[in-house]
Amino acid sequence: MICRLLTQAKQYISENKRTLLLFAFLALFLSGAVLFTYFDAFLYDCPVGEVIEVKTEKTGIYHSPIGDEEGHALQTLTLRLINGNNKGKFILCENECTDSGVYDETYRPGDRLLLEIQNGAYTITGLKRDTVAALVFAVLLFAIVAVSRLKGVMTLLSVAVNGMLFSYALDAYLFHGVNIMISALCVSIIFCVICILIVCGWNKKAFASILSTLVSVLIVTVLTFVTIWGCDFEGVFAEGLQYLIIEADYRFTFLAMLLLGSLGAMMDICVSMAAGLQELIEKDHGIARASLNKSGIAIGKDMMGTMVNVLLFTYLCGSIPYIILVYHNGMTLDYSIISLEMVRFLCGGCGIMASVFFSRWICIRLLRGRDQS
């Protein structure tokens, strides 16, 4: 048994030497990049210090109006500066922390902290997290390339392009007065076209996927627009928007959030439907539309439940703190934040249904053509 496995392994290595060498080079490069971020403090303009010693002193217990208790503590940190003109110097910093850690952080020996100088004293601005972020990104990149090969590389390229487009859309909204709904709609269309073309190539399957996705996006936009204005929601009650001092109707912000949030799920359904139906057509060029329609219904049923649940958890996970707050304080679920999330889920779910129906209808007509049977 062992000899057979060794023989198969040797045969696989001999047949895939080039691929394995490329993977080894990629793994080595990514490992070096992650390791570099651990020693990149010299690139930072602000001081960076490594925690050497921590002394924690309890300062009291806070009692909330509803009887909850939360402990408060003061940390005295001994830091060693690892960059700048004072590299190697030891300093002391204080950090106030709580048991919950909602608005603060608790530091441990070995942590690397970003600092700033105020009135001649060092204060902590946050934790240096680039090494962890680089490690997670490296694992993701390697996994995508290892599993999908060239398709994975094209996927990463589409993500990079979409990220730049999203940044441009935000810039147009914040600094050039472009309506956020128009920006989101245009960006969604460009996202859809670029992503599908890069991943699927220029073919009928890609065209069918793009067309069915755009139809679904249009339906979701109209449905959400009617729902928001029909229910007379005043806007998005999200923490932080009150600090955005610009003239805007935040109902459009909500529409943009829903549109971009459900776009990925709708694209997934449309591409999967097109791929499945195209494979059936390639295996049997004479397959009738009725058979394709039944197969499309079966594919849609398989995807429908999972994608609706994906939307449910995607939208509600961002509201978990608010949901806990609502229940903990005896409030009802008609609280604006929760009701808006429910509307996002319901309208997004309708978008999923539209994607299943229209992707099947469009793909059959574009990929199969006129039925000769």
GROMACS .gro file of C-alpha atoms in nm:
model
  373
    1MET     CA    1   0.000   0.000   0.000
    2ILE     CA    2   0.274   0.246   0.099
    3CYS     CA    3   0.481   0.151  -0.207
    4ARG     CA    4   0.182   0.213  -0.432
    5LEU     CA    5   0.123   0.556  -0.276
    6LEU     CA    6   0.490   0.647  -0.317
    7THR     CA    7   0.482   0.537  -0.680
    8GLN     CA    8   0.170   0.743  -0.746
    9ALA     CA    9   0.326   1.044  -0.571
   10LYS     CA   10   0.644   1.018  -0.781
   11GLN     CA   11   0.439   0.987  -1.097
   12TYR     CA   12   0.228   1.289  -1.004
   13ILE     CA   13   0.539   1.497  -0.927
   14SER     CA   14   0.706   1.399  -1.254
   15GLU     CA   15   0.392   1.488  -1.452
   16ASN     CA   16   0.332   1.820  -1.274
   17LYS     CA   17   0.682   1.951  -1.207
   18ARG     CA   18   0.616   2.292  -1.359
   19THR     CA   19   0.293   2.347  -1.170
   20LEU     CA   20   0.443   2.236  -0.839
   21LEU     CA   21   0.743   2.463  -0.892
   22LEU     CA   22   0.513   2.758  -0.956
   23PHE     CA   23   0.315   2.680  -0.640
   24ALA     CA   24   0.637   2.648  -0.441
   25PHE     CA   25   0.759   2.983  -0.572
   26LEU     CA   26   0.423   3.145  -0.491
   27ALA     CA   27   0.425   3.000  -0.138
   28LEU     CA   28   0.783   3.120  -0.086
   29PHE     CA   29   0.700   3.467  -0.216
   30LEU     CA   30   0.389   3.500   0.002
   31SER     CA   31   0.575   3.374   0.309
   32GLY     CA   32   0.845   3.634   0.249
   33ALA     CA   33   0.585   3.907   0.206
   34VAL     CA   34   0.414   3.814   0.535
   35LEU     CA   35   0.748   3.797   0.714
   36PHE     CA   36   0.841   4.139   0.574
   37THR     CA   37   0.531   4.299   0.730
   38TYR     CA   38   0.654   4.189   1.074
   39PHE     CA   39   0.972   4.393   1.029
   40ASP     CA   40   0.828   4.688   0.834
   41ALA     CA   41   0.807   4.932   1.125
   42PHE     CA   42   1.071   5.148   0.956
   43LEU     CA   43   0.814   5.229   0.684
   44TYR     CA   44   0.573   5.389   0.933
   45ASP     CA   45   0.575   5.766   0.983
   46CYS     CA   46   0.436   5.728   1.336
   47PRO     CA   47   0.631   5.569   1.625
   48VAL     CA   48   0.581   5.194   1.672
   49GLY     CA   49   0.643   5.026   2.006
   50GLU     CA   50   0.655   4.663   2.120
   51VAL     CA   51   0.491   4.577   2.452
   52ILE     CA   52   0.752   4.440   2.693
   53GLU     CA   53   0.565   4.439   3.023
   54VAL     CA   54   0.205   4.498   3.133
   55LYS     CA   55   0.079   4.595   3.478
   56THR     CA   56  -0.299   4.596   3.521
   57GLU     CA   57  -0.483   4.771   3.804
   58LYS     CA   58  -0.858   4.747   3.860
   59THR     CA   59  -1.007   5.096   3.884
   60GLY     CA   60  -1.372   5.023   3.957
   61ILE     CA   61  -1.700   4.876   3.842
   62TYR     CA   62  -1.954   5.061   3.631
   63HIS     CA   63  -2.325   4.999   3.701
   64SER     CA   64  -2.567   5.054   3.413
   65PRO     CA   65  -2.925   5.185   3.463
   66ILE     CA   66  -3.064   4.833   3.408
   67GLY     CA   67  -2.836   4.668   3.664
   68ASP     CA   68  -2.549   4.540   3.448
   69GLU     CA   69  -2.193   4.560   3.579
   70GLU     CA   70  -1.872   4.618   3.386
   71GLY     CA   71  -1.522   4.622   3.527
   72HIS     CA   72  -1.277   4.900   3.439
   73ALA     CA   73  -0.898   4.871   3.456
   74LEU     CA   74  -0.586   5.076   3.390
   75GLN     CA   75  -0.291   4.916   3.211
   76THR     CA   76   0.061   5.052   3.253
   77LEU     CA   77   0.261   4.938   2.952
   78THR     CA   78   0.637   4.926   2.913
   79LEU     CA   79   0.713   4.969   2.544
   80ARG     CA   80   1.032   4.946   2.341
   81LEU     CA   81   1.036   5.172   2.036
   82ILE     CA   82   1.129   4.978   1.722
   83ASN     CA   83   1.152   5.261   1.468
   84GLY     CA   84   1.245   5.627   1.436
   85ASN     CA   85   1.525   5.827   1.592
   86ASN     CA   86   1.444   5.688   1.938
   87LYS     CA   87   1.461   5.324   1.829
   88GLY     CA   88   1.549   5.100   2.125
   89LYS     CA   89   1.426   5.350   2.385
   90PHE     CA   90   1.191   5.225   2.660
   91ILE     CA   91   0.880   5.431   2.738
   92LEU     CA   92   0.569   5.403   2.957
   93CYS     CA   93   0.212   5.438   2.830
   94GLU     CA   94  -0.124   5.403   3.000
   95ASN     CA   95  -0.428   5.231   2.854
   96GLU     CA   96  -0.779   5.234   2.999
   97CYS     CA   97  -0.975   4.918   2.925
   98THR     CA   98  -1.302   4.750   3.017
   99ASP     CA   99  -1.427   4.394   3.047
  100SER     CA  100  -1.643   4.424   2.735
  101GLY     CA  101  -1.373   4.579   2.516
  102VAL     CA  102  -1.634   4.745   2.294
  103TYR     CA  103  -1.462   5.083   2.268
  104ASP     CA  104  -1.114   4.989   2.388
  105GLU     CA  105  -0.843   4.724   2.362
  106THR     CA  106  -0.648   4.514   2.611
  107TYR     CA  107  -0.280   4.472   2.526
  108ARG     CA  108  -0.039   4.188   2.603
  109PRO     CA  109   0.340   4.143   2.594
  110GLY     CA  110   0.457   4.100   2.236
  111ASP     CA  111   0.189   4.324   2.084
  112ARG     CA  112   0.311   4.600   1.855
  113LEU     CA  113   0.134   4.933   1.895
  114LEU     CA  114   0.101   5.244   1.683
  115LEU     CA  115   0.181   5.558   1.881
  116GLU     CA  116   0.163   5.934   1.849
  117ILE     CA  117   0.328   6.216   2.040
  118GLN     CA  118   0.100   6.471   2.210
  119ASN     CA  119   0.251   6.749   2.422
  120GLY     CA  120   0.576   6.555   2.444
  121ALA     CA  121   0.410   6.234   2.568
  122TYR     CA  122   0.345   5.908   2.382
  123THR     CA  123  -0.017   5.794   2.345
  124ILE     CA  124  -0.153   5.475   2.189
  125THR     CA  125  -0.356   5.503   1.868
  126GLY     CA  126  -0.406   5.133   1.797
  127LEU     CA  127  -0.265   4.788   1.738
  128LYS     CA  128  -0.033   4.715   1.445
  129ARG     CA  129  -0.231   4.450   1.257
  130ASP     CA  130  -0.069   4.441   0.915
  131THR     CA  131   0.107   4.106   0.973
  132VAL     CA  132  -0.216   3.923   1.056
  133ALA     CA  133  -0.397   4.088   0.766
  134ALA     CA  134  -0.114   3.995   0.529
  135LEU     CA  135  -0.117   3.634   0.652
  136VAL     CA  136  -0.490   3.594   0.594
  137PHE     CA  137  -0.463   3.758   0.252
  138ALA     CA  138  -0.171   3.531   0.157
  139VAL     CA  139  -0.363   3.217   0.257
  140LEU     CA  140  -0.666   3.333   0.058
  141LEU     CA  141  -0.457   3.419  -0.248
  142PHE     CA  142  -0.271   3.087  -0.243
  143ALA     CA  143  -0.594   2.888  -0.194
  144ILE     CA  144  -0.768   3.064  -0.483
  145VAL     CA  145  -0.476   3.013  -0.721
  146ALA     CA  146  -0.420   2.651  -0.610
  147VAL     CA  147  -0.783   2.553  -0.655
  148SER     CA  148  -0.884   2.758  -0.961
  149ARG     CA  149  -0.546   2.813  -1.133
  150LEU     CA  150  -0.592   3.070  -1.413
  151LYS     CA  151  -0.956   3.130  -1.321
  152GLY     CA  152  -0.840   3.212  -0.969
  153VAL     CA  153  -0.592   3.467  -1.100
  154MET     CA  154  -0.866   3.626  -1.310
  155THR     CA  155  -1.094   3.631  -1.005
  156LEU     CA  156  -0.832   3.820  -0.805
  157LEU     CA  157  -0.791   4.060  -1.096
  158SER     CA  158  -1.166   4.125  -1.105
  159VAL     CA  159  -1.169   4.188  -0.729
  160ALA     CA  160  -0.888   4.442  -0.766
  161VAL     CA  161  -1.065   4.621  -1.052
  162ASN     CA  162  -1.395   4.626  -0.863
  163GLY     CA  163  -1.221   4.767  -0.556
  164MET     CA  164  -1.082   5.056  -0.761
  165LEU     CA  165  -1.422   5.121  -0.916
  166PHE     CA  166  -1.587   5.124  -0.574
  167SER     CA  167  -1.330   5.374  -0.451
  168TYR     CA  168  -1.396   5.595  -0.754
  169ALA     CA  169  -1.773   5.579  -0.695
  170LEU     CA  170  -1.729   5.690  -0.332
  171ASP     CA  171  -1.507   5.975  -0.446
  172ALA     CA  172  -1.770   6.084  -0.699
  173TYR     CA  173  -2.040   6.080  -0.430
  174LEU     CA  174  -1.848   6.254  -0.152
  175PHE     CA  175  -1.651   6.514  -0.346
  176HIS     CA  176  -1.830   6.568  -0.677
  177GLY     CA  177  -2.197   6.562  -0.572
  178VAL     CA  178  -2.300   6.256  -0.775
  179ASN     CA  179  -2.617   6.092  -0.639
  180ILE     CA  180  -2.521   5.780  -0.443
  181MET     CA  181  -2.800   5.574  -0.600
  182ILE     CA  182  -2.683   5.661  -0.951
  183SER     CA  183  -2.325   5.581  -0.849
  184ALA     CA  184  -2.428   5.247  -0.697
  185LEU     CA  185  -2.638   5.152  -0.999
  186CYS     CA  186  -2.361   5.237  -1.248
  187VAL     CA  187  -2.098   5.063  -1.038
  188SER     CA  188  -2.319   4.754  -1.002
  189ILE     CA  189  -2.355   4.728  -1.379
  190ILE     CA  190  -1.981   4.772  -1.432
  191PHE     CA  191  -1.905   4.525  -1.148
  192CYS     CA  192  -2.131   4.268  -1.310
  193VAL     CA  193  -1.994   4.309  -1.663
  194ILE     CA  194  -1.626   4.319  -1.568
  195CYS     CA  195  -1.641   4.034  -1.316
  196ILE     CA  196  -1.831   3.795  -1.543
  197LEU     CA  197  -1.626   3.877  -1.853
  198ILE     CA  198  -1.295   3.836  -1.670
  199VAL     CA  199  -1.395   3.507  -1.509
  200CYS     CA  200  -1.608   3.350  -1.787
  201GLY     CA  201  -1.457   3.508  -2.098
  202TRP     CA  202  -1.633   3.655  -2.401
  203ASN     CA  203  -1.900   3.398  -2.492
  204LYS     CA  204  -2.272   3.333  -2.488
  205LYS     CA  205  -2.264   3.204  -2.133
  206ALA     CA  206  -2.112   3.531  -2.010
  207PHE     CA  207  -2.360   3.739  -2.210
  208ALA     CA  208  -2.656   3.539  -2.075
  209SER     CA  209  -2.524   3.573  -1.719
  210ILE     CA  210  -2.474   3.949  -1.755
  211LEU     CA  211  -2.817   4.008  -1.906
  212SER     CA  212  -3.003   3.803  -1.645
  213THR     CA  213  -2.808   3.969  -1.362
  214LEU     CA  214  -2.888   4.319  -1.491
  215VAL     CA  215  -3.258   4.235  -1.521
  216SER     CA  216  -3.257   4.106  -1.162
  217VAL     CA  217  -3.074   4.419  -1.042
  218LEU     CA  218  -3.336   4.638  -1.209
  219ILE     CA  219  -3.619   4.446  -1.044
  220VAL     CA  220  -3.458   4.470  -0.698
  221THR     CA  221  -3.398   4.843  -0.743
  222VAL     CA  222  -3.759   4.915  -0.840
  223LEU     CA  223  -3.900   4.689  -0.567
  224THR     CA  224  -3.684   4.842  -0.295
  225PHE     CA  225  -3.758   5.195  -0.414
  226VAL     CA  226  -4.133   5.131  -0.392
  227THR     CA  227  -4.101   4.959  -0.052
  228ILE     CA  228  -3.890   5.231   0.111
  229TRP     CA  229  -4.104   5.519  -0.008
  230GLY     CA  230  -4.427   5.325   0.051
  231CYS     CA  231  -4.334   5.249   0.413
  232ASP     CA  232  -4.214   5.610   0.458
  233PHE     CA  233  -3.875   5.519   0.603
  234GLU     CA  234  -3.684   5.834   0.681
  235GLY     CA  235  -3.337   5.700   0.616
  236VAL     CA  236  -3.064   5.470   0.735
  237PHE     CA  237  -3.026   5.482   1.112
  238ALA     CA  238  -2.670   5.355   1.116
  239GLU     CA  239  -2.412   5.464   1.366
  240GLY     CA  240  -2.176   5.722   1.220
  241LEU     CA  241  -2.400   5.864   0.946
  242GLN     CA  242  -2.496   6.153   1.173
  243TYR     CA  243  -2.137   6.275   1.146
  244LEU     CA  244  -2.152   6.287   0.766
  245ILE     CA  245  -2.227   6.656   0.714
  246ILE     CA  246  -2.349   6.657   0.356
  247GLU     CA  247  -2.686   6.721   0.199
  248ALA     CA  248  -2.825   6.382   0.104
  249ASP     CA  249  -3.138   6.169   0.119
  250TYR     CA  250  -3.022   5.867   0.317
  251ARG     CA  251  -3.295   5.653   0.168
  252PHE     CA  252  -3.074   5.645  -0.139
  253THR     CA  253  -2.789   5.532   0.085
  254PHE     CA  254  -3.004   5.240   0.197
  255LEU     CA  255  -3.091   5.154  -0.162
  256ALA     CA  256  -2.723   5.155  -0.254
  257MET     CA  257  -2.643   4.928   0.042
  258LEU     CA  258  -2.905   4.675  -0.063
  259LEU     CA  259  -2.810   4.687  -0.430
  260LEU     CA  260  -2.440   4.623  -0.372
  261GLY     CA  261  -2.511   4.371  -0.095
  262SER     CA  262  -2.734   4.147  -0.307
  263LEU     CA  263  -2.541   4.184  -0.634
  264GLY     CA  264  -2.297   3.902  -0.555
  265ALA     CA  265  -2.573   3.652  -0.476
  266MET     CA  266  -2.762   3.737  -0.794
  267MET     CA  267  -2.445   3.707  -1.004
  268ASP     CA  268  -2.370   3.369  -0.849
  269ILE     CA  269  -2.714   3.234  -0.936
  270CYS     CA  270  -2.707   3.367  -1.293
  271VAL     CA  271  -2.357   3.235  -1.367
  272SER     CA  272  -2.436   2.895  -1.211
  273MET     CA  273  -2.758   2.867  -1.409
  274ALA     CA  274  -2.583   2.957  -1.736
  275ALA     CA  275  -2.297   2.715  -1.668
  276GLY     CA  276  -2.532   2.428  -1.584
  277LEU     CA  277  -2.756   2.476  -1.887
  278GLN     CA  278  -2.460   2.521  -2.122
  279GLU     CA  279  -2.309   2.194  -2.003
  280LEU     CA  280  -2.637   2.014  -2.076
  281ILE     CA  281  -2.650   2.167  -2.425
  282GLU     CA  282  -2.288   2.069  -2.499
  283LYS     CA  283  -2.357   1.708  -2.397
  284ASP     CA  284  -2.677   1.689  -2.605
  285HIS     CA  285  -2.699   1.946  -2.886
  286GLY     CA  286  -3.048   1.827  -2.970
  287ILE     CA  287  -3.192   1.870  -2.622
  288ALA     CA  288  -3.538   2.026  -2.625
  289ARG     CA  289  -3.633   2.347  -2.447
  290ALA     CA  290  -3.878   2.159  -2.228
  291SER     CA  291  -3.599   1.940  -2.091
  292LEU     CA  292  -3.375   2.242  -2.038
  293ASN     CA  293  -3.657   2.418  -1.859
  294LYS     CA  294  -3.701   2.125  -1.619
  295SER     CA  295  -3.327   2.112  -1.556
  296GLY     CA  296  -3.320   2.487  -1.497
  297ILE     CA  297  -3.601   2.457  -1.243
  298ALA     CA  298  -3.407   2.182  -1.063
  299ILE     CA  299  -3.090   2.395  -1.058
  300GLY     CA  300  -3.287   2.694  -0.930
  301LYS     CA  301  -3.444   2.492  -0.649
  302ASP     CA  302  -3.101   2.376  -0.535
  303MET     CA  303  -2.962   2.730  -0.523
  304MET     CA  304  -3.267   2.919  -0.405
  305GLY     CA  305  -3.274   2.806  -0.042
  306THR     CA  306  -2.902   2.840   0.019
  307MET     CA  307  -2.871   3.185  -0.139
  308VAL     CA  308  -3.172   3.324   0.048
  309ASN     CA  309  -3.013   3.205   0.371
  310VAL     CA  310  -2.684   3.364   0.264
  311LEU     CA  311  -2.862   3.697   0.229
  312LEU     CA  312  -3.039   3.651   0.562
  313PHE     CA  313  -2.719   3.589   0.754
  314THR     CA  314  -2.526   3.853   0.559
  315TYR     CA  315  -2.773   4.129   0.638
  316LEU     CA  316  -2.855   4.027   0.994
  317CYS     CA  317  -2.498   3.960   1.107
  318GLY     CA  318  -2.421   4.330   1.080
  319SER     CA  319  -2.717   4.404   1.305
  320ILE     CA  320  -2.640   4.152   1.580
  321PRO     CA  321  -2.518   4.425   1.822
  322TYR     CA  322  -2.835   4.624   1.759
  323ILE     CA  323  -3.057   4.317   1.797
  324ILE     CA  324  -2.892   4.234   2.131
  325LEU     CA  325  -2.936   4.596   2.239
  326VAL     CA  326  -3.302   4.594   2.137
  327TYR     CA  327  -3.386   4.275   2.327
  328HIS     CA  328  -3.172   4.364   2.627
  329ASN     CA  329  -3.355   4.693   2.672
  330GLY     CA  330  -3.703   4.553   2.617
  331MET     CA  331  -3.757   4.726   2.283
  332THR     CA  332  -3.962   4.587   1.995
  333LEU     CA  333  -3.842   4.473   1.655
  334ASP     CA  334  -4.010   4.768   1.481
  335TYR     CA  335  -3.703   4.965   1.586
  336SER     CA  336  -3.586   5.142   1.270
  337ILE     CA  337  -3.249   4.970   1.231
  338ILE     CA  338  -3.395   4.622   1.258
  339SER     CA  339  -3.691   4.696   1.031
  340LEU     CA  340  -3.459   4.834   0.764
  341GLU     CA  341  -3.249   4.518   0.780
  342MET     CA  342  -3.566   4.311   0.741
  343VAL     CA  343  -3.662   4.513   0.434
  344ARG     CA  344  -3.314   4.459   0.290
  345PHE     CA  345  -3.349   4.084   0.340
  346LEU     CA  346  -3.701   4.065   0.194
  347CYS     CA  347  -3.616   4.273  -0.113
  348GLY     CA  348  -3.290   4.085  -0.159
  349GLY     CA  349  -3.481   3.757  -0.137
  350CYS     CA  350  -3.714   3.880  -0.411
  351GLY     CA  351  -3.403   3.955  -0.615
  352ILE     CA  352  -3.291   3.594  -0.567
  353MET     CA  353  -3.627   3.469  -0.694
  354ALA     CA  354  -3.605   3.703  -0.993
  355SER     CA  355  -3.252   3.581  -1.066
  356VAL     CA  356  -3.364   3.217  -1.068
  357PHE     CA  357  -3.655   3.285  -1.302
  358PHE     CA  358  -3.496   3.529  -1.546
  359SER     CA  359  -3.159   3.353  -1.563
  360ARG     CA  360  -3.335   3.030  -1.663
  361TRP     CA  361  -3.557   3.206  -1.917
  362ILE     CA  362  -3.277   3.413  -2.074
  363CYS     CA  363  -3.016   3.137  -2.073
  364ILE     CA  364  -3.243   2.888  -2.248
  365ARG     CA  365  -3.319   3.136  -2.526
  366LEU     CA  366  -2.964   3.259  -2.573
  367LEU     CA  367  -2.778   2.930  -2.532
  368ARG     CA  368  -3.026   2.690  -2.691
  369GLY     CA  369  -3.163   2.914  -2.961
  370ARG     CA  370  -3.472   2.822  -3.156
  371ASP     CA  371  -3.607   2.475  -3.073
  372GLN     CA  372  -3.598   2.256  -3.384
  373SER     CA  373  -3.761   1.954  -3.222
   0.00000   0.00000   0.00000
